[in-house]
């Protein structure tokens, strides 16, 4: 079971977004509020891929609108990139969570490999629709969804790599870094933020060529 049967034969983002709202390619749709599809211009030269929507994204129906998204916005500004000019999405389109023991808070739970693979056709459809020059992979789930489960962000972080031609029919430049949520959790947040910005600066430099 995966998302492939739900994907229309189109490169039009509005049609893809509409179809994704009815996806039943895995069971995550049962508990999430809604599908959170990507957002940004079809002409974007850069696509940023995270893991999955969080609590605030699930409620709003838009990617990167919570604390991690605000940190990403700040980092993009620091390297001269405009959020409105990049495409933001996630490897998994539904919020996976466990309820907190007390209260109504929902606690993020990492998607399984099966859930990541089930949702992969949506990410490939977005890549084919946007055709970015560069893909920035934010965290292990995003990187492994396109480069395989053996890919290690800790080893390849901050390096320009290539998504193979076999993934979407043409090779695409990519750069892997951490997810902005990990910066928020870091013991030394300032250092973690500076390292994250350094990675994004490499991406900005590549895009300016």
PDB file of C-alpha atoms in Angstrom:
ATOM      1  CA  UNK A   1       0.000   0.000   0.000  1.00  0.00           C
ATOM      2  CA  UNK A   2       1.335   3.416  -0.986  1.00  0.00           C
ATOM      3  CA  UNK A   3       0.256   6.757  -2.429  1.00  0.00           C
ATOM      4  CA  UNK A   4       0.856   5.914  -6.084  1.00  0.00           C
ATOM      5  CA  UNK A   5      -2.787   5.071  -6.988  1.00  0.00           C
ATOM      6  CA  UNK A   6      -3.899   8.492  -5.699  1.00  0.00           C
ATOM      7  CA  UNK A   7      -1.540  10.570  -7.811  1.00  0.00           C
ATOM      8  CA  UNK A   8      -3.048  12.141 -10.947  1.00  0.00           C
ATOM      9  CA  UNK A   9      -1.111  12.234 -14.191  1.00  0.00           C
ATOM     10  CA  UNK A  10      -0.267  15.918 -14.009  1.00  0.00           C
ATOM     11  CA  UNK A  11       2.498  18.350 -13.126  1.00  0.00           C
ATOM     12  CA  UNK A  12       0.025  20.999 -11.996  1.00  0.00           C
ATOM     13  CA  UNK A  13       0.617  21.668  -8.297  1.00  0.00           C
ATOM     14  CA  UNK A  14      -2.998  22.680  -7.523  1.00  0.00           C
ATOM     15  CA  UNK A  15      -4.273  19.371  -8.900  1.00  0.00           C
ATOM     16  CA  UNK A  16      -1.622  17.410  -7.014  1.00  0.00           C
ATOM     17  CA  UNK A  17      -2.472  19.269  -3.804  1.00  0.00           C
ATOM     18  CA  UNK A  18      -6.176  18.580  -4.243  1.00  0.00           C
ATOM     19  CA  UNK A  19      -5.572  14.877  -4.894  1.00  0.00           C
ATOM     20  CA  UNK A  20      -3.249  14.587  -1.887  1.00  0.00           C
ATOM     21  CA  UNK A  21      -6.064  15.714   0.385  1.00  0.00           C
ATOM     22  CA  UNK A  22      -7.821  12.403  -0.310  1.00  0.00           C
ATOM     23  CA  UNK A  23      -4.769  10.149  -0.059  1.00  0.00           C
ATOM     24  CA  UNK A  24      -5.221   6.907   1.855  1.00  0.00           C
ATOM     25  CA  UNK A  25      -1.840   5.431   0.934  1.00  0.00           C
ATOM     26  CA  UNK A  26      -1.016   4.724   4.585  1.00  0.00           C
ATOM     27  CA  UNK A  27      -2.895   4.867   7.876  1.00  0.00           C
ATOM     28  CA  UNK A  28      -1.539   8.219   9.075  1.00  0.00           C
ATOM     29  CA  UNK A  29      -4.504  10.056   7.570  1.00  0.00           C
ATOM     30  CA  UNK A  30      -6.786   8.474  10.188  1.00  0.00           C
ATOM     31  CA  UNK A  31      -5.503  10.566  13.105  1.00  0.00           C
ATOM     32  CA  UNK A  32      -4.097  13.653  11.395  1.00  0.00           C
ATOM     33  CA  UNK A  33      -6.273  16.702  10.862  1.00  0.00           C
ATOM     34  CA  UNK A  34      -5.408  16.929   7.165  1.00  0.00           C
ATOM     35  CA  UNK A  35      -2.829  16.337   4.463  1.00  0.00           C
ATOM     36  CA  UNK A  36      -0.093  18.982   4.542  1.00  0.00           C
ATOM     37  CA  UNK A  37       1.136  19.352   0.979  1.00  0.00           C
ATOM     38  CA  UNK A  38       4.080  21.454  -0.136  1.00  0.00           C
ATOM     39  CA  UNK A  39       3.907  25.199  -0.686  1.00  0.00           C
ATOM     40  CA  UNK A  40       5.806  27.589  -2.892  1.00  0.00           C
ATOM     41  CA  UNK A  41       6.147  28.647  -6.512  1.00  0.00           C
ATOM     42  CA  UNK A  42       6.300  26.087  -9.311  1.00  0.00           C
ATOM     43  CA  UNK A  43       9.284  28.053 -10.639  1.00  0.00           C
ATOM     44  CA  UNK A  44      11.295  27.695  -7.415  1.00  0.00           C
ATOM     45  CA  UNK A  45      14.979  26.962  -7.983  1.00  0.00           C
ATOM     46  CA  UNK A  46      15.287  25.361  -4.536  1.00  0.00           C
ATOM     47  CA  UNK A  47      13.123  22.780  -2.788  1.00  0.00           C
ATOM     48  CA  UNK A  48      13.471  22.269   0.971  1.00  0.00           C
ATOM     49  CA  UNK A  49      12.293  18.870   2.216  1.00  0.00           C
ATOM     50  CA  UNK A  50      11.614  18.176   5.887  1.00  0.00           C
ATOM     51  CA  UNK A  51      10.434  15.066   7.703  1.00  0.00           C
ATOM     52  CA  UNK A  52       6.712  15.520   8.339  1.00  0.00           C
ATOM     53  CA  UNK A  53       4.309  18.279   9.408  1.00  0.00           C
ATOM     54  CA  UNK A  54       4.178  19.069  13.100  1.00  0.00           C
ATOM     55  CA  UNK A  55       1.235  19.894  15.329  1.00  0.00           C
ATOM     56  CA  UNK A  56       0.841  23.484  14.119  1.00  0.00           C
ATOM     57  CA  UNK A  57       1.333  22.504  10.481  1.00  0.00           C
ATOM     58  CA  UNK A  58      -1.329  19.801  10.812  1.00  0.00           C
ATOM     59  CA  UNK A  59      -3.822  22.305  12.189  1.00  0.00           C
ATOM     60  CA  UNK A  60      -2.964  25.025   9.649  1.00  0.00           C
ATOM     61  CA  UNK A  61      -2.594  22.771   6.607  1.00  0.00           C
ATOM     62  CA  UNK A  62       0.686  24.412   5.603  1.00  0.00           C
ATOM     63  CA  UNK A  63       4.353  23.340   5.954  1.00  0.00           C
ATOM     64  CA  UNK A  64       6.872  24.966   8.290  1.00  0.00           C
ATOM     65  CA  UNK A  65       4.574  27.350  10.149  1.00  0.00           C
ATOM     66  CA  UNK A  66       5.545  26.261  13.678  1.00  0.00           C
ATOM     67  CA  UNK A  67       8.683  26.990  15.741  1.00  0.00           C
ATOM     68  CA  UNK A  68      10.971  25.024  13.393  1.00  0.00           C
ATOM     69  CA  UNK A  69       9.526  26.917  10.458  1.00  0.00           C
ATOM     70  CA  UNK A  70      10.179  30.256  12.125  1.00  0.00           C
ATOM     71  CA  UNK A  71      13.788  29.241  12.725  1.00  0.00           C
ATOM     72  CA  UNK A  72      14.085  28.170   9.085  1.00  0.00           C
ATOM     73  CA  UNK A  73      12.701  31.543   7.986  1.00  0.00           C
ATOM     74  CA  UNK A  74      15.328  33.317  10.060  1.00  0.00           C
ATOM     75  CA  UNK A  75      18.129  31.157   8.651  1.00  0.00           C
ATOM     76  CA  UNK A  76      16.928  31.678   5.075  1.00  0.00           C
ATOM     77  CA  UNK A  77      16.997  35.416   5.635  1.00  0.00           C
ATOM     78  CA  UNK A  78      20.517  35.224   7.068  1.00  0.00           C
ATOM     79  CA  UNK A  79      21.804  33.631   3.846  1.00  0.00           C
ATOM     80  CA  UNK A  80      19.845  35.873   1.497  1.00  0.00           C
ATOM     81  CA  UNK A  81      17.093  33.464   0.495  1.00  0.00           C
ATOM     82  CA  UNK A  82      13.416  34.424   0.461  1.00  0.00           C
ATOM     83  CA  UNK A  83      10.893  31.899   1.798  1.00  0.00           C
ATOM     84  CA  UNK A  84       8.399  33.061  -0.829  1.00  0.00           C
ATOM     85  CA  UNK A  85      10.819  32.049  -3.595  1.00  0.00           C
ATOM     86  CA  UNK A  86      11.571  28.496  -2.436  1.00  0.00           C
ATOM     87  CA  UNK A  87       9.352  25.414  -2.327  1.00  0.00           C
ATOM     88  CA  UNK A  88       8.816  23.872   1.109  1.00  0.00           C
ATOM     89  CA  UNK A  89       7.516  20.364   1.658  1.00  0.00           C
ATOM     90  CA  UNK A  90       7.932  17.209   3.733  1.00  0.00           C
ATOM     91  CA  UNK A  91       8.780  13.607   2.947  1.00  0.00           C
ATOM     92  CA  UNK A  92       5.630  12.499   4.805  1.00  0.00           C
ATOM     93  CA  UNK A  93       2.440  14.532   4.356  1.00  0.00           C
ATOM     94  CA  UNK A  94       0.533  13.625   7.522  1.00  0.00           C
ATOM     95  CA  UNK A  95       1.390  14.361  11.152  1.00  0.00           C
ATOM     96  CA  UNK A  96       2.308  11.252  13.132  1.00  0.00           C
ATOM     97  CA  UNK A  97       1.982  11.691  16.870  1.00  0.00           C
ATOM     98  CA  UNK A  98       1.141  10.182  20.225  1.00  0.00           C
ATOM     99  CA  UNK A  99      -1.155  11.987  22.672  1.00  0.00           C
ATOM    100  CA  UNK A 100       0.467  13.485  25.738  1.00  0.00           C
ATOM    101  CA  UNK A 101      -0.349  11.737  28.999  1.00  0.00           C
ATOM    102  CA  UNK A 102      -1.986  14.906  30.243  1.00  0.00           C
ATOM    103  CA  UNK A 103      -3.734  17.635  28.331  1.00  0.00           C
ATOM    104  CA  UNK A 104      -4.453  17.918  24.631  1.00  0.00           C
ATOM    105  CA  UNK A 105      -0.871  18.244  23.424  1.00  0.00           C
ATOM    106  CA  UNK A 106       0.202  15.910  20.617  1.00  0.00           C
ATOM    107  CA  UNK A 107       3.790  14.665  20.661  1.00  0.00           C
ATOM    108  CA  UNK A 108       5.670  14.110  17.404  1.00  0.00           C
ATOM    109  CA  UNK A 109       6.557  10.512  16.548  1.00  0.00           C
ATOM    110  CA  UNK A 110       9.070   9.639  13.845  1.00  0.00           C
ATOM    111  CA  UNK A 111       7.523   8.094  10.723  1.00  0.00           C
ATOM    112  CA  UNK A 112       8.361   4.471  10.055  1.00  0.00           C
ATOM    113  CA  UNK A 113      10.266   3.371   6.967  1.00  0.00           C
ATOM    114  CA  UNK A 114       7.033   1.944   5.562  1.00  0.00           C
ATOM    115  CA  UNK A 115       5.206   5.249   6.024  1.00  0.00           C
ATOM    116  CA  UNK A 116       8.086   7.124   4.429  1.00  0.00           C
ATOM    117  CA  UNK A 117       8.059   4.808   1.400  1.00  0.00           C
ATOM    118  CA  UNK A 118       4.267   4.977   1.143  1.00  0.00           C
ATOM    119  CA  UNK A 119       4.390   8.764   0.858  1.00  0.00           C
ATOM    120  CA  UNK A 120       7.441   8.896  -1.414  1.00  0.00           C
ATOM    121  CA  UNK A 121       5.355   9.068  -4.646  1.00  0.00           C
ATOM    122  CA  UNK A 122       4.009  12.468  -3.559  1.00  0.00           C
ATOM    123  CA  UNK A 123       7.509  13.830  -3.048  1.00  0.00           C
ATOM    124  CA  UNK A 124       8.575  12.511  -6.457  1.00  0.00           C
ATOM    125  CA  UNK A 125       5.503  14.130  -8.009  1.00  0.00           C
ATOM    126  CA  UNK A 126       6.469  17.463  -6.433  1.00  0.00           C
ATOM    127  CA  UNK A 127      10.034  17.129  -7.704  1.00  0.00           C
ATOM    128  CA  UNK A 128       8.762  16.436 -11.207  1.00  0.00           C
ATOM    129  CA  UNK A 129       6.361  19.377 -11.051  1.00  0.00           C
ATOM    130  CA  UNK A 130       8.774  21.969  -9.634  1.00  0.00           C
ATOM    131  CA  UNK A 131      12.010  20.676 -11.206  1.00  0.00           C
ATOM    132  CA  UNK A 132      14.281  22.555  -8.787  1.00  0.00           C
ATOM    133  CA  UNK A 133      17.955  23.158  -9.407  1.00  0.00           C
ATOM    134  CA  UNK A 134      18.788  22.198  -5.819  1.00  0.00           C
ATOM    135  CA  UNK A 135      17.092  20.108  -3.133  1.00  0.00           C
ATOM    136  CA  UNK A 136      17.943  20.838   0.504  1.00  0.00           C
ATOM    137  CA  UNK A 137      17.280  17.758   2.629  1.00  0.00           C
ATOM    138  CA  UNK A 138      16.418  18.704   6.203  1.00  0.00           C
ATOM    139  CA  UNK A 139      17.180  15.729   8.405  1.00  0.00           C
ATOM    140  CA  UNK A 140      17.526  11.965   8.037  1.00  0.00           C
ATOM    141  CA  UNK A 141      13.962  11.120   7.001  1.00  0.00           C
ATOM    142  CA  UNK A 142      14.045  13.631   4.135  1.00  0.00           C
ATOM    143  CA  UNK A 143      17.467  12.458   2.967  1.00  0.00           C
ATOM    144  CA  UNK A 144      16.695   8.757   3.221  1.00  0.00           C
ATOM    145  CA  UNK A 145      13.391   9.139   1.402  1.00  0.00           C
ATOM    146  CA  UNK A 146      15.334  10.068  -1.745  1.00  0.00           C
ATOM    147  CA  UNK A 147      18.768   8.553  -1.193  1.00  0.00           C
ATOM    148  CA  UNK A 148      18.047   5.305   0.655  1.00  0.00           C
ATOM    149  CA  UNK A 149      18.129   4.229   4.267  1.00  0.00           C
ATOM    150  CA  UNK A 150      21.917   3.823   4.302  1.00  0.00           C
ATOM    151  CA  UNK A 151      22.391   7.581   3.813  1.00  0.00           C
ATOM    152  CA  UNK A 152      23.843   9.266   6.917  1.00  0.00           C
ATOM    153  CA  UNK A 153      23.310  13.001   7.366  1.00  0.00           C
ATOM    154  CA  UNK A 154      25.997  13.016  10.050  1.00  0.00           C
ATOM    155  CA  UNK A 155      28.522  11.860   7.450  1.00  0.00           C
ATOM    156  CA  UNK A 156      27.351  13.826   4.414  1.00  0.00           C
ATOM    157  CA  UNK A 157      26.100  17.014   6.040  1.00  0.00           C
ATOM    158  CA  UNK A 158      27.014  20.243   4.283  1.00  0.00           C
ATOM    159  CA  UNK A 159      28.290  18.529   1.131  1.00  0.00           C
ATOM    160  CA  UNK A 160      26.922  18.993  -2.351  1.00  0.00           C
ATOM    161  CA  UNK A 161      25.711  15.595  -3.526  1.00  0.00           C
ATOM    162  CA  UNK A 162      23.484  14.338  -6.314  1.00  0.00           C
ATOM    163  CA  UNK A 163      20.092  12.696  -6.339  1.00  0.00           C
ATOM    164  CA  UNK A 164      20.581   9.994  -8.993  1.00  0.00           C
ATOM    165  CA  UNK A 165      18.940  10.223 -12.383  1.00  0.00           C
ATOM    166  CA  UNK A 166      16.899   7.123 -11.669  1.00  0.00           C
ATOM    167  CA  UNK A 167      14.909   8.866  -8.921  1.00  0.00           C
ATOM    168  CA  UNK A 168      13.086  11.473 -11.042  1.00  0.00           C
ATOM    169  CA  UNK A 169      14.514  10.977 -14.510  1.00  0.00           C
ATOM    170  CA  UNK A 170      17.368  13.455 -14.205  1.00  0.00           C
ATOM    171  CA  UNK A 171      20.165  14.070 -11.718  1.00  0.00           C
ATOM    172  CA  UNK A 172      19.457  16.863  -9.214  1.00  0.00           C
ATOM    173  CA  UNK A 173      21.977  18.613  -6.992  1.00  0.00           C
ATOM    174  CA  UNK A 174      21.247  18.224  -3.293  1.00  0.00           C
ATOM    175  CA  UNK A 175      22.588  19.260   0.075  1.00  0.00           C
ATOM    176  CA  UNK A 176      21.786  17.483   3.329  1.00  0.00           C
ATOM    177  CA  UNK A 177      21.676  19.194   6.692  1.00  0.00           C
ATOM    178  CA  UNK A 178      19.816  18.848   9.981  1.00  0.00           C
ATOM    179  CA  UNK A 179      16.162  19.587  10.486  1.00  0.00           C
ATOM    180  CA  UNK A 180      15.598  23.001  12.100  1.00  0.00           C
ATOM    181  CA  UNK A 181      13.747  21.313  14.965  1.00  0.00           C
ATOM    182  CA  UNK A 182      17.043  19.705  16.010  1.00  0.00           C
ATOM    183  CA  UNK A 183      18.545  23.177  16.331  1.00  0.00           C
ATOM    184  CA  UNK A 184      15.748  24.106  18.736  1.00  0.00           C
ATOM    185  CA  UNK A 185      16.521  21.010  20.829  1.00  0.00           C
ATOM    186  CA  UNK A 186      20.307  21.454  20.815  1.00  0.00           C
ATOM    187  CA  UNK A 187      22.056  22.030  24.189  1.00  0.00           C
ATOM    188  CA  UNK A 188      24.040  24.865  22.593  1.00  0.00           C
ATOM    189  CA  UNK A 189      21.422  26.397  20.350  1.00  0.00           C
ATOM    190  CA  UNK A 190      23.607  29.272  19.167  1.00  0.00           C
ATOM    191  CA  UNK A 191      26.327  26.972  17.871  1.00  0.00           C
ATOM    192  CA  UNK A 192      23.783  24.627  16.295  1.00  0.00           C
ATOM    193  CA  UNK A 193      22.126  27.570  14.578  1.00  0.00           C
ATOM    194  CA  UNK A 194      25.434  28.894  13.234  1.00  0.00           C
ATOM    195  CA  UNK A 195      26.262  25.455  11.815  1.00  0.00           C
ATOM    196  CA  UNK A 196      22.818  25.213  10.219  1.00  0.00           C
ATOM    197  CA  UNK A 197      23.232  28.650   8.631  1.00  0.00           C
ATOM    198  CA  UNK A 198      26.664  27.635   7.333  1.00  0.00           C
ATOM    199  CA  UNK A 199      25.042  24.704   5.516  1.00  0.00           C
ATOM    200  CA  UNK A 200      22.335  26.913   4.038  1.00  0.00           C
ATOM    201  CA  UNK A 201      24.976  29.407   2.952  1.00  0.00           C
ATOM    202  CA  UNK A 202      26.490  26.649   0.787  1.00  0.00           C
ATOM    203  CA  UNK A 203      23.073  26.087  -0.735  1.00  0.00           C
ATOM    204  CA  UNK A 204      22.651  29.800  -1.435  1.00  0.00           C
ATOM    205  CA  UNK A 205      26.086  29.925  -3.019  1.00  0.00           C
ATOM    206  CA  UNK A 206      25.232  27.007  -5.294  1.00  0.00           C
ATOM    207  CA  UNK A 207      21.987  28.662  -6.347  1.00  0.00           C
ATOM    208  CA  UNK A 208      23.763  31.929  -7.188  1.00  0.00           C
ATOM    209  CA  UNK A 209      26.033  30.300  -9.769  1.00  0.00           C
TER     210      UNK A 209
END
